[in-house]
PDB file of C-alpha atoms in Angstrom:
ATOM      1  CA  UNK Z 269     -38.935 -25.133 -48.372  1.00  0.00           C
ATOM      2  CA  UNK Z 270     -37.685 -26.310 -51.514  1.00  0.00           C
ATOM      3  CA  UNK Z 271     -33.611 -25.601 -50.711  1.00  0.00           C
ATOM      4  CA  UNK Z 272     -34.503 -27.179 -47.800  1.00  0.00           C
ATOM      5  CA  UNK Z 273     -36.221 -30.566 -49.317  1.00  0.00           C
ATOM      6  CA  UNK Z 274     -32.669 -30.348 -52.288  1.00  0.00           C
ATOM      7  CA  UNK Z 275     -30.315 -30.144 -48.660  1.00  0.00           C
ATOM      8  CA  UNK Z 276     -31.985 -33.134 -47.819  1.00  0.00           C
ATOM      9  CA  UNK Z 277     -31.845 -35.227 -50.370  1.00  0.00           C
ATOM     10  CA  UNK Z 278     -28.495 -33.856 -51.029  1.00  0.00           C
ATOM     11  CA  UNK Z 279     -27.316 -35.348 -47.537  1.00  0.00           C
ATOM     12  CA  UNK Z 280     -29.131 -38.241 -47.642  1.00  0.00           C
ATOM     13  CA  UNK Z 281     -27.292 -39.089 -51.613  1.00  0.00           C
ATOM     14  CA  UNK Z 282     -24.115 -37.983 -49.726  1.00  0.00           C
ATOM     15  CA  UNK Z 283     -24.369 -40.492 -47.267  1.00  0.00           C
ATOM     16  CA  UNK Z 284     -25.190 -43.517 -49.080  1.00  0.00           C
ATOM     17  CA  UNK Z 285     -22.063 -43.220 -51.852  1.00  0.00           C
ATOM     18  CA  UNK Z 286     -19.727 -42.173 -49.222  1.00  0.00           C
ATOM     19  CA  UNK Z 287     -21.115 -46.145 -47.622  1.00  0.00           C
ATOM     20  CA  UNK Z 288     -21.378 -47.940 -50.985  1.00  0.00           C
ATOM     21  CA  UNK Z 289     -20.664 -51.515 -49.914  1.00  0.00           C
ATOM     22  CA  UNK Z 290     -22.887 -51.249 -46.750  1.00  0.00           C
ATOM     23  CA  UNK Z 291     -25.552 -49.644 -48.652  1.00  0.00           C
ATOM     24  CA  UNK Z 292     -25.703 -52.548 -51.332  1.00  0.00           C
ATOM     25  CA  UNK Z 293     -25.434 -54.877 -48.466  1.00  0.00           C
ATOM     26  CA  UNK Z 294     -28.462 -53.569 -47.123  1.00  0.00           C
ATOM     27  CA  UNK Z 295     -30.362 -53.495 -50.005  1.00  0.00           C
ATOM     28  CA  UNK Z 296     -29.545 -56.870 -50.903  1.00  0.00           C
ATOM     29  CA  UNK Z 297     -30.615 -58.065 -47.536  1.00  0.00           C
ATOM     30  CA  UNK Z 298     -33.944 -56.430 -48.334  1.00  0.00           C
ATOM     31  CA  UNK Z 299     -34.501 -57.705 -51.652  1.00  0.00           C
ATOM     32  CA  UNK Z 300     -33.938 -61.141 -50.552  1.00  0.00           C
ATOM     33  CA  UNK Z 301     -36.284 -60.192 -47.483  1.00  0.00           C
ATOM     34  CA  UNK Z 302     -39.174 -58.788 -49.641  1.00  0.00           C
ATOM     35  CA  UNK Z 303     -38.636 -61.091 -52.526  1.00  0.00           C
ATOM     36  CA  UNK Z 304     -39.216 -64.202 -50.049  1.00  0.00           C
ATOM     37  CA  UNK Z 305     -42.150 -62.091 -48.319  1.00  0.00           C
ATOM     38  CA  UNK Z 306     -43.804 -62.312 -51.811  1.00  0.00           C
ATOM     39  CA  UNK Z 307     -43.504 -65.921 -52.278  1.00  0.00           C
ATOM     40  CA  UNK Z 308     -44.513 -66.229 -49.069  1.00  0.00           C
ATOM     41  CA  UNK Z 309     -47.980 -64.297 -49.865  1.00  0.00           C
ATOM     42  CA  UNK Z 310     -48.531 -66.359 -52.824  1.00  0.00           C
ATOM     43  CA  UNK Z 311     -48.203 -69.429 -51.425  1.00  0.00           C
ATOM     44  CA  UNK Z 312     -49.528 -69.154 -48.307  1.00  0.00           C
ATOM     45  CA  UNK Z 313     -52.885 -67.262 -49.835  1.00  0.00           C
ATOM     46  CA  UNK Z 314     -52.849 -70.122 -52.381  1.00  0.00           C
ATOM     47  CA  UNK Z 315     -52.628 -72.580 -50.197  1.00  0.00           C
ATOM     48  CA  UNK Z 316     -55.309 -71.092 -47.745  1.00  0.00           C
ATOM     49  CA  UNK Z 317     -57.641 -70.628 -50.552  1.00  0.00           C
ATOM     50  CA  UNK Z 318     -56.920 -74.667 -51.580  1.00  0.00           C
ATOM     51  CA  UNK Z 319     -57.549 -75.621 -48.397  1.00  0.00           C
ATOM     52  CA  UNK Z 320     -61.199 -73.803 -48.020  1.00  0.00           C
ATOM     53  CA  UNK Z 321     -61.778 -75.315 -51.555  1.00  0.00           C
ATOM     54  CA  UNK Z 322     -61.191 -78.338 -49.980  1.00  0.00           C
ATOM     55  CA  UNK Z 323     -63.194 -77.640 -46.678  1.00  0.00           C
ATOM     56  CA  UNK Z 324     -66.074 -76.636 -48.810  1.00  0.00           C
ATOM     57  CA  UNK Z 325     -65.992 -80.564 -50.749  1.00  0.00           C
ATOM     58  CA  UNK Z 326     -65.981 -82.208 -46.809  1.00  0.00           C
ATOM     59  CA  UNK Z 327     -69.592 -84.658 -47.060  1.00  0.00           C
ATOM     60  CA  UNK Z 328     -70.211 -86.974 -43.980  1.00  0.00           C
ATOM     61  CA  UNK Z 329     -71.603 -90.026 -45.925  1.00  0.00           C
ATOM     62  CA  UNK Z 330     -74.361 -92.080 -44.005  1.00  0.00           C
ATOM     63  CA  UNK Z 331     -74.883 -95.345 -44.817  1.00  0.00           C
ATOM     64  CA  UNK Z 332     -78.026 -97.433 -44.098  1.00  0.00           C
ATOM     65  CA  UNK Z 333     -77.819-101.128 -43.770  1.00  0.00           C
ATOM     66  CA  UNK Z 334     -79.797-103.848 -45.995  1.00  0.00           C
ATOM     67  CA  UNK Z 335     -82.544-104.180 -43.927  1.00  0.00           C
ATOM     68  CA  UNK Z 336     -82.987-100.663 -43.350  1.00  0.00           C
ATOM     69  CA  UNK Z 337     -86.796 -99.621 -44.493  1.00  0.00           C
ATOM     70  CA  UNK Z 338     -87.847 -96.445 -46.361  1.00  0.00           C
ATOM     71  CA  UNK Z 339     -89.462 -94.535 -42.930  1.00  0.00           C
ATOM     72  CA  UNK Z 340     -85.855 -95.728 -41.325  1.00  0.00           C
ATOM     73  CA  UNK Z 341     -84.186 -93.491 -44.157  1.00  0.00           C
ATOM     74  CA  UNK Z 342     -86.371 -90.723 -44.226  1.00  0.00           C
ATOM     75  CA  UNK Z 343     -86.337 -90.520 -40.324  1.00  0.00           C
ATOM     76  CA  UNK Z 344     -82.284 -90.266 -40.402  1.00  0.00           C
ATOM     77  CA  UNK Z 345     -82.757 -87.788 -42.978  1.00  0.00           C
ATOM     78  CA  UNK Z 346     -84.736 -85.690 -40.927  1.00  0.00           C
ATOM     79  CA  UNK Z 347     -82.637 -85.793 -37.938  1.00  0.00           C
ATOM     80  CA  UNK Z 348     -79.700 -84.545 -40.270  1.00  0.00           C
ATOM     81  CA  UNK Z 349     -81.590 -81.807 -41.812  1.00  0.00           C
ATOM     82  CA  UNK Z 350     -82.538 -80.138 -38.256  1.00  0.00           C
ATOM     83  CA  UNK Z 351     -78.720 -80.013 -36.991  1.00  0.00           C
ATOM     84  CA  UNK Z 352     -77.785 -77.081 -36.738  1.00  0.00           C
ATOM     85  CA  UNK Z 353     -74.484 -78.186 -38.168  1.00  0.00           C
ATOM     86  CA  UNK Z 354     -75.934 -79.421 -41.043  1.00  0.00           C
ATOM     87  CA  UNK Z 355     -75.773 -76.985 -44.644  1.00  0.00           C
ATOM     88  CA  UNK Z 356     -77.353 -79.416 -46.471  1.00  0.00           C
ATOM     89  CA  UNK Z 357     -78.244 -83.171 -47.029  1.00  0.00           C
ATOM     90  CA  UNK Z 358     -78.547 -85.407 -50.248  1.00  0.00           C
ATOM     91  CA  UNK Z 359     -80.094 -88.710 -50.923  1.00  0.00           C
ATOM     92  CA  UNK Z 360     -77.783 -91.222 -52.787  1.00  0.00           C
ATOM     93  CA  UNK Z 361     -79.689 -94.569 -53.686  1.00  0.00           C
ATOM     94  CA  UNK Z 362     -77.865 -97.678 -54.356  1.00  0.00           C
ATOM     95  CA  UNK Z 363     -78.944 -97.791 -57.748  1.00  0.00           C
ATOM     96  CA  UNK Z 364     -77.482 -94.191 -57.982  1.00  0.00           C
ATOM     97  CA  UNK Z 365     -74.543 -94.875 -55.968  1.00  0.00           C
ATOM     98  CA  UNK Z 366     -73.558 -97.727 -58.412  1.00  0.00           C
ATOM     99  CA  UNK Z 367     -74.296 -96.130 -61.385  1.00  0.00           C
ATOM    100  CA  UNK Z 368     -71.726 -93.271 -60.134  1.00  0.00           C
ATOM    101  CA  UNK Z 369     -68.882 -95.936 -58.894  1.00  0.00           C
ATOM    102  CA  UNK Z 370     -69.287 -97.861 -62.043  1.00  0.00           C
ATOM    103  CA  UNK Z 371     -68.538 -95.251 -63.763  1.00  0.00           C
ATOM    104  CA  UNK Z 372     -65.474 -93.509 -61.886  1.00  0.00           C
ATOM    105  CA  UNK Z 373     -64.398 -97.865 -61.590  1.00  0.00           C
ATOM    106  CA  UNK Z 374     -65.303 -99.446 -64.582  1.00  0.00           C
ATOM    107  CA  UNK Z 375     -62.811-102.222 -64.255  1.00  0.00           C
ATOM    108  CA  UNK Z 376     -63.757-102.901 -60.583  1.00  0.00           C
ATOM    109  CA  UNK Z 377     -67.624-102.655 -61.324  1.00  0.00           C
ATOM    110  CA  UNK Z 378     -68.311-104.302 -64.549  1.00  0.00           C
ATOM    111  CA  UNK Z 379     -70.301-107.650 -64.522  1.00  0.00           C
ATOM    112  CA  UNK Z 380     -70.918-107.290 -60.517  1.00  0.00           C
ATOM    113  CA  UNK Z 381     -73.139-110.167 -59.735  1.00  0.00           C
ATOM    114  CA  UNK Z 382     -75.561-107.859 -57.549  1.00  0.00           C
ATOM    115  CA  UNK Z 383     -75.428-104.295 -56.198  1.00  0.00           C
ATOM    116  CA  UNK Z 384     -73.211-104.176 -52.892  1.00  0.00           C
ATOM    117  CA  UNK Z 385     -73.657-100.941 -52.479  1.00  0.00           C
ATOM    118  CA  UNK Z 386     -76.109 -99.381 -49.657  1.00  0.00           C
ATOM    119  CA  UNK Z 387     -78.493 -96.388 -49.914  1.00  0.00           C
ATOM    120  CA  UNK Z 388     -76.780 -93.242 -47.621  1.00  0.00           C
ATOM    121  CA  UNK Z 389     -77.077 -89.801 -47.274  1.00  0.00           C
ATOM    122  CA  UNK Z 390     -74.458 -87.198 -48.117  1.00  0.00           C
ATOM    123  CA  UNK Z 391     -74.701 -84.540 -45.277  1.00  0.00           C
ATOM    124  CA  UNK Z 392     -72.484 -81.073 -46.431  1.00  0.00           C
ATOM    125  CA  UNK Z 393     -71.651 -79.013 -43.030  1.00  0.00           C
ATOM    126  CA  UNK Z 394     -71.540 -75.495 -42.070  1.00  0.00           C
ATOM    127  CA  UNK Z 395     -67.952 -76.055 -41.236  1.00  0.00           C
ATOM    128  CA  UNK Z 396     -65.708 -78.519 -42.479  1.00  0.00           C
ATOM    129  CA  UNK Z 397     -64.329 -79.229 -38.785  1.00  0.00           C
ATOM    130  CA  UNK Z 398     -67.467 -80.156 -37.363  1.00  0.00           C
ATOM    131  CA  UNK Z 399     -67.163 -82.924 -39.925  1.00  0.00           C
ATOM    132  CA  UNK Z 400     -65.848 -85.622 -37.422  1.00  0.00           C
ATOM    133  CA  UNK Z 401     -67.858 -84.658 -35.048  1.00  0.00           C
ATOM    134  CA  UNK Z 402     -70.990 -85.454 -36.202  1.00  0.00           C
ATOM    135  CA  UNK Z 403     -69.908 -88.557 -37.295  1.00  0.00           C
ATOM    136  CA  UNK Z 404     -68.439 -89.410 -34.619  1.00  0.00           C
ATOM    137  CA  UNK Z 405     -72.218 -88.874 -32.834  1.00  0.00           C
ATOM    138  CA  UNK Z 406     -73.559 -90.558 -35.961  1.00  0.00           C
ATOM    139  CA  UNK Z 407     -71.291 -94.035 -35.540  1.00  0.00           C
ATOM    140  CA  UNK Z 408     -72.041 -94.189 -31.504  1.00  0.00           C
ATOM    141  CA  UNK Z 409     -75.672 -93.849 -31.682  1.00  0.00           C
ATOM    142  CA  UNK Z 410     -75.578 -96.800 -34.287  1.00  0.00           C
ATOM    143  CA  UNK Z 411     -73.032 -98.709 -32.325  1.00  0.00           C
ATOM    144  CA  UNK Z 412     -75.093 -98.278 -28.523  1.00  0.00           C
ATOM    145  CA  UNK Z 413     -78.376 -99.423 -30.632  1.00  0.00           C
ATOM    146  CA  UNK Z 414     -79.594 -95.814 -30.193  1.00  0.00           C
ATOM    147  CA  UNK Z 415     -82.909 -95.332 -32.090  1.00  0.00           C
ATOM    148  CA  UNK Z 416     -81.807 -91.887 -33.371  1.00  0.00           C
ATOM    149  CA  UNK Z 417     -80.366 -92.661 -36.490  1.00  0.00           C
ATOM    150  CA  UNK Z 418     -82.390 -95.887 -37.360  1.00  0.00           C
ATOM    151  CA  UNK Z 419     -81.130 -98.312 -39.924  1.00  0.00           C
ATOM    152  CA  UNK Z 420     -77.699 -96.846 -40.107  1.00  0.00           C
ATOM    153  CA  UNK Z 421     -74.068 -99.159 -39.777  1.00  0.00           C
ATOM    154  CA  UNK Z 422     -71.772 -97.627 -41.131  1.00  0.00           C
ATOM    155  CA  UNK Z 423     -70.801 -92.924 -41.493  1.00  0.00           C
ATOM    156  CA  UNK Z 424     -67.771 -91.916 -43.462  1.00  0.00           C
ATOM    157  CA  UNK Z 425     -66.250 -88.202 -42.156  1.00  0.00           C
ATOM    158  CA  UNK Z 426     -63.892 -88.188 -45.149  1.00  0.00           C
ATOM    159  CA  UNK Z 427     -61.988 -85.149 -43.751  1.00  0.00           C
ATOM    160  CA  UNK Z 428     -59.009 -87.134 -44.474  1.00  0.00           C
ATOM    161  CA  UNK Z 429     -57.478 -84.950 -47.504  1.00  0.00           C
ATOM    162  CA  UNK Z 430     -58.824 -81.551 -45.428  1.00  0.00           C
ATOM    163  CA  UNK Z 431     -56.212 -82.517 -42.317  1.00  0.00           C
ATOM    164  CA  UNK Z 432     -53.724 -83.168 -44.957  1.00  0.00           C
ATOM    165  CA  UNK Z 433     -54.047 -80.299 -46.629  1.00  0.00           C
ATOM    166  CA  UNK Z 434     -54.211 -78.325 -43.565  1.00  0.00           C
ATOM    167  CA  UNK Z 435     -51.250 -79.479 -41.820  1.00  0.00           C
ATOM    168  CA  UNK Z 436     -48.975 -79.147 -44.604  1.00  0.00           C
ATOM    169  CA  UNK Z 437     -50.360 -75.030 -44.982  1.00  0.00           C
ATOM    170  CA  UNK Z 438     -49.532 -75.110 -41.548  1.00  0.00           C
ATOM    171  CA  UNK Z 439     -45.957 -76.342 -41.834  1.00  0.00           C
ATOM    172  CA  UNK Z 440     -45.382 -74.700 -45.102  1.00  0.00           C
ATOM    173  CA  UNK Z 441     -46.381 -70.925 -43.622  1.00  0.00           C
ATOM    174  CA  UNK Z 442     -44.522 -71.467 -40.777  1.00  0.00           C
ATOM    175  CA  UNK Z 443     -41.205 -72.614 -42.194  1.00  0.00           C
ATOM    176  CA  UNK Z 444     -41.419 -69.241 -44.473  1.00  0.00           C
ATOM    177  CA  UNK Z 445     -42.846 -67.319 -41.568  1.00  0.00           C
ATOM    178  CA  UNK Z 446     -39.548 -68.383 -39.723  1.00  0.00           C
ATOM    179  CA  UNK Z 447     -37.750 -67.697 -42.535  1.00  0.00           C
ATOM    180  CA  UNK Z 448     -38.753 -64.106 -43.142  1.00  0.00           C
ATOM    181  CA  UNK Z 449     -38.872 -63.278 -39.569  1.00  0.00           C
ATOM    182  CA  UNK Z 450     -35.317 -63.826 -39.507  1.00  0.00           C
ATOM    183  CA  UNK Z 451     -34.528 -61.979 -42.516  1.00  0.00           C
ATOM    184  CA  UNK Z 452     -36.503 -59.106 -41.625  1.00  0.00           C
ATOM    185  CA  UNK Z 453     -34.301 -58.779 -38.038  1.00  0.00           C
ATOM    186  CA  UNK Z 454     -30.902 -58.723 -40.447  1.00  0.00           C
ATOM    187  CA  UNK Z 455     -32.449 -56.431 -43.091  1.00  0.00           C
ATOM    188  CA  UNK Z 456     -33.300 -54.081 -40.297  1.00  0.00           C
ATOM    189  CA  UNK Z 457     -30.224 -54.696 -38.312  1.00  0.00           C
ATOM    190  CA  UNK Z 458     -27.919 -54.056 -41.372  1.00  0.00           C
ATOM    191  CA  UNK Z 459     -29.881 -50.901 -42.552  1.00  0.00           C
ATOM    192  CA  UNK Z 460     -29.305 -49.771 -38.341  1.00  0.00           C
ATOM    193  CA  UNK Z 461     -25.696 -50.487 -38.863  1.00  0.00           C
ATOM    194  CA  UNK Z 462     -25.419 -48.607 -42.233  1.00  0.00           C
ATOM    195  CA  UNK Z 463     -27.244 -44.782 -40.616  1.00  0.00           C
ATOM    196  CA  UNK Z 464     -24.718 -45.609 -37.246  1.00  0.00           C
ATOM    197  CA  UNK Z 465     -21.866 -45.800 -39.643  1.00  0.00           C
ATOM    198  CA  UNK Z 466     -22.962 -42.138 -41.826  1.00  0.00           C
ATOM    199  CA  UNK Z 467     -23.829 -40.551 -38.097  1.00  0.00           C
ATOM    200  CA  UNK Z 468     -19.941 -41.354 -37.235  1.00  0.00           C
ATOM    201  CA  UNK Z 469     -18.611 -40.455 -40.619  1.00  0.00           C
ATOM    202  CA  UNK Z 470     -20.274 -37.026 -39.653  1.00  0.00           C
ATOM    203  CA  UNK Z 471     -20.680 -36.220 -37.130  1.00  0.00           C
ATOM    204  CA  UNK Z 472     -18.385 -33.014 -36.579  1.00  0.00           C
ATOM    205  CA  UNK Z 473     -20.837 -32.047 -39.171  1.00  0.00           C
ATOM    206  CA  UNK Z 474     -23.860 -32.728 -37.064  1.00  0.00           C
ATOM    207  CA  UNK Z 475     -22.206 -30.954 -33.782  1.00  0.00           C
ATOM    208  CA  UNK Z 476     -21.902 -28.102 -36.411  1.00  0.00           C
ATOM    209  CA  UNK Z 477     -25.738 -28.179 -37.452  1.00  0.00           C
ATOM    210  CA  UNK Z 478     -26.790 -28.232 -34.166  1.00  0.00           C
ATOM    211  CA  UNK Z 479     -24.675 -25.081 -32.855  1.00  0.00           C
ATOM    212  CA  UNK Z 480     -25.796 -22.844 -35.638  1.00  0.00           C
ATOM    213  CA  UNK Z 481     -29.658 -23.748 -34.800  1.00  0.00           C
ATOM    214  CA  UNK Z 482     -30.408 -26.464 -36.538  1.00  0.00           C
ATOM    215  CA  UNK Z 483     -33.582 -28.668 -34.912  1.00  0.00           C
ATOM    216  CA  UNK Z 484     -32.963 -32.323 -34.041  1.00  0.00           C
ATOM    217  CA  UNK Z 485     -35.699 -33.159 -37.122  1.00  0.00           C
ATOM    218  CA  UNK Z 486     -33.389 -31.195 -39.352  1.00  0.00           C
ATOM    219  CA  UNK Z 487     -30.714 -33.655 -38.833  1.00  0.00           C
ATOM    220  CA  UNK Z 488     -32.622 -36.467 -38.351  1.00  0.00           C
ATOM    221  CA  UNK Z 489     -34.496 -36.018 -42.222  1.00  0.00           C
ATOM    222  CA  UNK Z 490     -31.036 -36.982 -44.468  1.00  0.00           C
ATOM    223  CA  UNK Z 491     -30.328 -40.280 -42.199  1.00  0.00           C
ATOM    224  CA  UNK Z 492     -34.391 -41.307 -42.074  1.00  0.00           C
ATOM    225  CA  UNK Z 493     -34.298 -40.544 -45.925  1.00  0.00           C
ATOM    226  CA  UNK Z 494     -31.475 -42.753 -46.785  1.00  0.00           C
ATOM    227  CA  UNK Z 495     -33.066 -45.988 -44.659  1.00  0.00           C
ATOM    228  CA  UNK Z 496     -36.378 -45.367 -46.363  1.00  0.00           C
ATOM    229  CA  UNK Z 497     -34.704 -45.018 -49.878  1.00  0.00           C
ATOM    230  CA  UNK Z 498     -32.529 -48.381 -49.115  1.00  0.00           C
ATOM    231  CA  UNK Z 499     -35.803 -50.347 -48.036  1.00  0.00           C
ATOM    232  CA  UNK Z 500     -37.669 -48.927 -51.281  1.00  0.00           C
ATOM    233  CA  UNK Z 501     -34.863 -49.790 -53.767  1.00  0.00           C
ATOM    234  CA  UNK Z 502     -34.747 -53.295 -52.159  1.00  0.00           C
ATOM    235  CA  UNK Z 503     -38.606 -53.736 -52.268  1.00  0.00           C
ATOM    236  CA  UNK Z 504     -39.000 -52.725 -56.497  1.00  0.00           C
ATOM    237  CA  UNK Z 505     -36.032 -54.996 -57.006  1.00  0.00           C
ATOM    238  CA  UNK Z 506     -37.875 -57.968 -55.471  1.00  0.00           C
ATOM    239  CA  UNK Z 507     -40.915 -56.737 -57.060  1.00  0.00           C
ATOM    240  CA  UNK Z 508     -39.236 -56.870 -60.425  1.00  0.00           C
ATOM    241  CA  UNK Z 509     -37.820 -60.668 -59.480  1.00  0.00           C
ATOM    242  CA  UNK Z 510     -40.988 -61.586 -58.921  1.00  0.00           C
ATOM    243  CA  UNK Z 511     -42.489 -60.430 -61.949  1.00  0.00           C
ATOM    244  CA  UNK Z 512     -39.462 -62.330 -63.664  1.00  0.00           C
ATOM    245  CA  UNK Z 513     -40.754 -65.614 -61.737  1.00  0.00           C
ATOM    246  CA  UNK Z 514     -44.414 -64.911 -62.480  1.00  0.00           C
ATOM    247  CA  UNK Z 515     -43.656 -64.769 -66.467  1.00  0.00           C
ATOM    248  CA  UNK Z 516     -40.903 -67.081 -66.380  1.00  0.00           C
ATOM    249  CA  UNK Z 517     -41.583 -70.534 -63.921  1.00  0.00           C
ATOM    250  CA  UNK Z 518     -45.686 -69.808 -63.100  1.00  0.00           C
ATOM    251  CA  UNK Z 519     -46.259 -71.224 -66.385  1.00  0.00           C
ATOM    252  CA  UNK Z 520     -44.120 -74.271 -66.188  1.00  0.00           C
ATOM    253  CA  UNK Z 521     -46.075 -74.772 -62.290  1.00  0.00           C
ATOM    254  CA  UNK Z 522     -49.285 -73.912 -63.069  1.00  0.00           C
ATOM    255  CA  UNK Z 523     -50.139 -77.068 -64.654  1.00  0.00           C
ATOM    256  CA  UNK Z 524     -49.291 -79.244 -61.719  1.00  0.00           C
ATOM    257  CA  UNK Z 525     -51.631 -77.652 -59.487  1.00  0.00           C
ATOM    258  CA  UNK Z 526     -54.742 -79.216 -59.347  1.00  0.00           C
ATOM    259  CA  UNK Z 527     -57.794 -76.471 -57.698  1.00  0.00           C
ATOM    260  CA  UNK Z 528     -60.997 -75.192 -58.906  1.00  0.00           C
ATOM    261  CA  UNK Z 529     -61.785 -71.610 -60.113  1.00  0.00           C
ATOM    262  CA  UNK Z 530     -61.495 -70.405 -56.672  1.00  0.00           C
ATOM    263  CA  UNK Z 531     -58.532 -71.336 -55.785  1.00  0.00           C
ATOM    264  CA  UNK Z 532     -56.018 -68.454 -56.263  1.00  0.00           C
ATOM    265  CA  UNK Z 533     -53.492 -66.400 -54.248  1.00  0.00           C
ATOM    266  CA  UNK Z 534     -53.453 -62.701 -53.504  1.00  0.00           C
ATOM    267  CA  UNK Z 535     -53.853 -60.446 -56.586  1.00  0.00           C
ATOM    268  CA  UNK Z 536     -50.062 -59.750 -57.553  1.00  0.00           C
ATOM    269  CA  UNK Z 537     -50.842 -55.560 -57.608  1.00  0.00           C
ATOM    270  CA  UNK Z 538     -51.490 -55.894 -54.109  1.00  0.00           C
ATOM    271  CA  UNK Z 539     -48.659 -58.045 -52.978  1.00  0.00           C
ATOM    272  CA  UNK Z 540     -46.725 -55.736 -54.761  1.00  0.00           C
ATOM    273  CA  UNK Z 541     -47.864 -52.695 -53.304  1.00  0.00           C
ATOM    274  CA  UNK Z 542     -47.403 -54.838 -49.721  1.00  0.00           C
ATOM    275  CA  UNK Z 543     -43.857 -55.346 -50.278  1.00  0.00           C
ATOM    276  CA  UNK Z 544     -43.263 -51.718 -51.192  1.00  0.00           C
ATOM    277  CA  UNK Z 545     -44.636 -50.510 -47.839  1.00  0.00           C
ATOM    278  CA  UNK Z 546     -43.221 -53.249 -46.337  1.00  0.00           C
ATOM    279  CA  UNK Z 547     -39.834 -52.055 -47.837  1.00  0.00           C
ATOM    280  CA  UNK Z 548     -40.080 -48.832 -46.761  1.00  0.00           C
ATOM    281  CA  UNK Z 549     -41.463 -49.987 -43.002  1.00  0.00           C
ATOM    282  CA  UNK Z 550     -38.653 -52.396 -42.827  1.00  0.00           C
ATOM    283  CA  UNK Z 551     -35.984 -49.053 -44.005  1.00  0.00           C
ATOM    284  CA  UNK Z 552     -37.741 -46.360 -41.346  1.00  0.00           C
ATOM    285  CA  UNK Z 553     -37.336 -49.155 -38.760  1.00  0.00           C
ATOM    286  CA  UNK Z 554     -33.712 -49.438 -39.614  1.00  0.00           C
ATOM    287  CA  UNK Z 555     -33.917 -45.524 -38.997  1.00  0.00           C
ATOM    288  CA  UNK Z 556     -35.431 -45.020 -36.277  1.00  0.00           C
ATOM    289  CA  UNK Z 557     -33.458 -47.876 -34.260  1.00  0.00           C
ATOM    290  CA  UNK Z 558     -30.378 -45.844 -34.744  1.00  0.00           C
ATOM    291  CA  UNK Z 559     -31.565 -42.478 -34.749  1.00  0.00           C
ATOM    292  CA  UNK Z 560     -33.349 -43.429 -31.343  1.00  0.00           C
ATOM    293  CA  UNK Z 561     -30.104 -45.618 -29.477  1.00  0.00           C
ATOM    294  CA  UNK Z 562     -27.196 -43.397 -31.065  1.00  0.00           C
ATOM    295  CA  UNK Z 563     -28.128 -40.056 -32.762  1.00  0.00           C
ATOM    296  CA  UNK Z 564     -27.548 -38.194 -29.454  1.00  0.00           C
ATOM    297  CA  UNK Z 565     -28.713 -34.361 -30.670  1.00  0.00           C
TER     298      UNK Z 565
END
């Protein structure tokens, strides 16, 4: 067993320094593959963390008009409370309300006349997307004179910075989704390209194998070994590049993004460990492609 597992990797080392320039091709393709993976993770985890941050700040703001009375209120209030939509709802007076603008808007708010601001409630949902909706229900009850919301004239969904953020996730992770996807096909492609060229370097030797006895899986091993050892090589290099990024530029970015305490990406031990076995998936399927279309034993 052991001769056997020192053949093996004897082949296998054989192989890749009799293919030097194809095998560093190939594990460069990989790096860059795994290495962009990983900033894809990141990013993508960060931004989809942001964005339920976000979600979780989405209020629909009801406002009641001047001549709205206190049973007008508290019967609008009730009607909120019972959606089943509705997480929560908060009363915001207009003494309240201007005490809290005047203080984010000093400039704008200091020596007001009167108090132009209206009593409301702030309604927190469920989900963030039904947002809209119930304001959108809210704003054509009021507008139809529908007695369900009395007193109300005016809703605010302000899901505004939510579709923002949202949309540019979207186009972000797909642009590096693209990205990778492609990068992926060439890594695998070029690792394909780099067992077809060691199976016709040898293969008098494998026509030998095979007539003294040796099993197909005997042959196979040193060619599946040397895709699996290009895809892990690749993978801890882009592991170490990202480390270098993480100590090096995080630092210098960190400050310009603005989240709360839970907004964070994936842990970086397990998008490491994800690119390694992503490494080594993306070197067996290199592998197997070959050993499956041209490995004819």
């Amino acid at each position: 067993m052991i001769s056997r597992t020192r053949l093996l990797f004897s082949e296998a080392w054989s192989s890749i320094t009799a293919n030097v320039s194809t095998t560093f091709a190939a594990v460069i393709t990989v790096l860059i593959s795994m290495f962009l993976l990983g900033v894809l993770i990141a990013l993508g985890t960060w931004l989809l963390s942001y964005s339920n941050h976000v979600k979780k700040g989405v209020l629909v703001k009801v406002y009641f008009s001047s001549t709205a009375t206190k049973a007008d209120e508290y019967e609008t209030g009730l009607v909120l409370r019972h959606d089943p939509r509705v997480k929560g709802i908060k009363f915001v007076s207009k003494a309240k309300a201007f005490a809290i603008e005047s203080k984010a808007y000093p400039e704008l708010y200091k020596g007001a006349p009167s108090n132009p601001l209206p009593d409301s409630w702030e309604v927190s949902m469920k989900k963030a997307d039904d947002a809209p909706v119930l304001a959108g229900e809210v704003r054509h009850d009021f507008k139809v004179g529908s007695s369900r919301f009395p007193g109300v004239n005016d809703v605010n969904a302000g899901g505004v910075t939510t579709k923002r953020v949202l949309t540019v996730a979207k186009w972000v992770s797909l642009t590096f989704l693209v990205a990778i996807v492609l990068l992926v096909i060439a890594s695998t492609l070029l690792i394909a390209n780099t067992i077809r060229l060691s199976i016709f370097a040898r293969r008098r030797e494998i026509e030998v194998m095979k007539l003294v006895g040796a099993t197909n899986w005997f042959v196979r091993g040193p060619f599946m070994l040397e895709g699996l050892l290009q895809g892990l090589v690749g993978a801890v290099f882009a592991v170490v590049l990202l480390v270098v990024g993480k100590t090096v530029a995080l630092p210098a970015v960190l400050p310009h993004l603005h989240g709360g305490s839970d907004v964070h990406p994936l842990p970086f031990a397990v998008n490491a460990v994800l690119l390694i076995v992503g490494g080594l998936l993306l070197g067996a399927a290199g592998s197997g492609l070959t050993l499956r279309r041209f490995l004819q034993v």
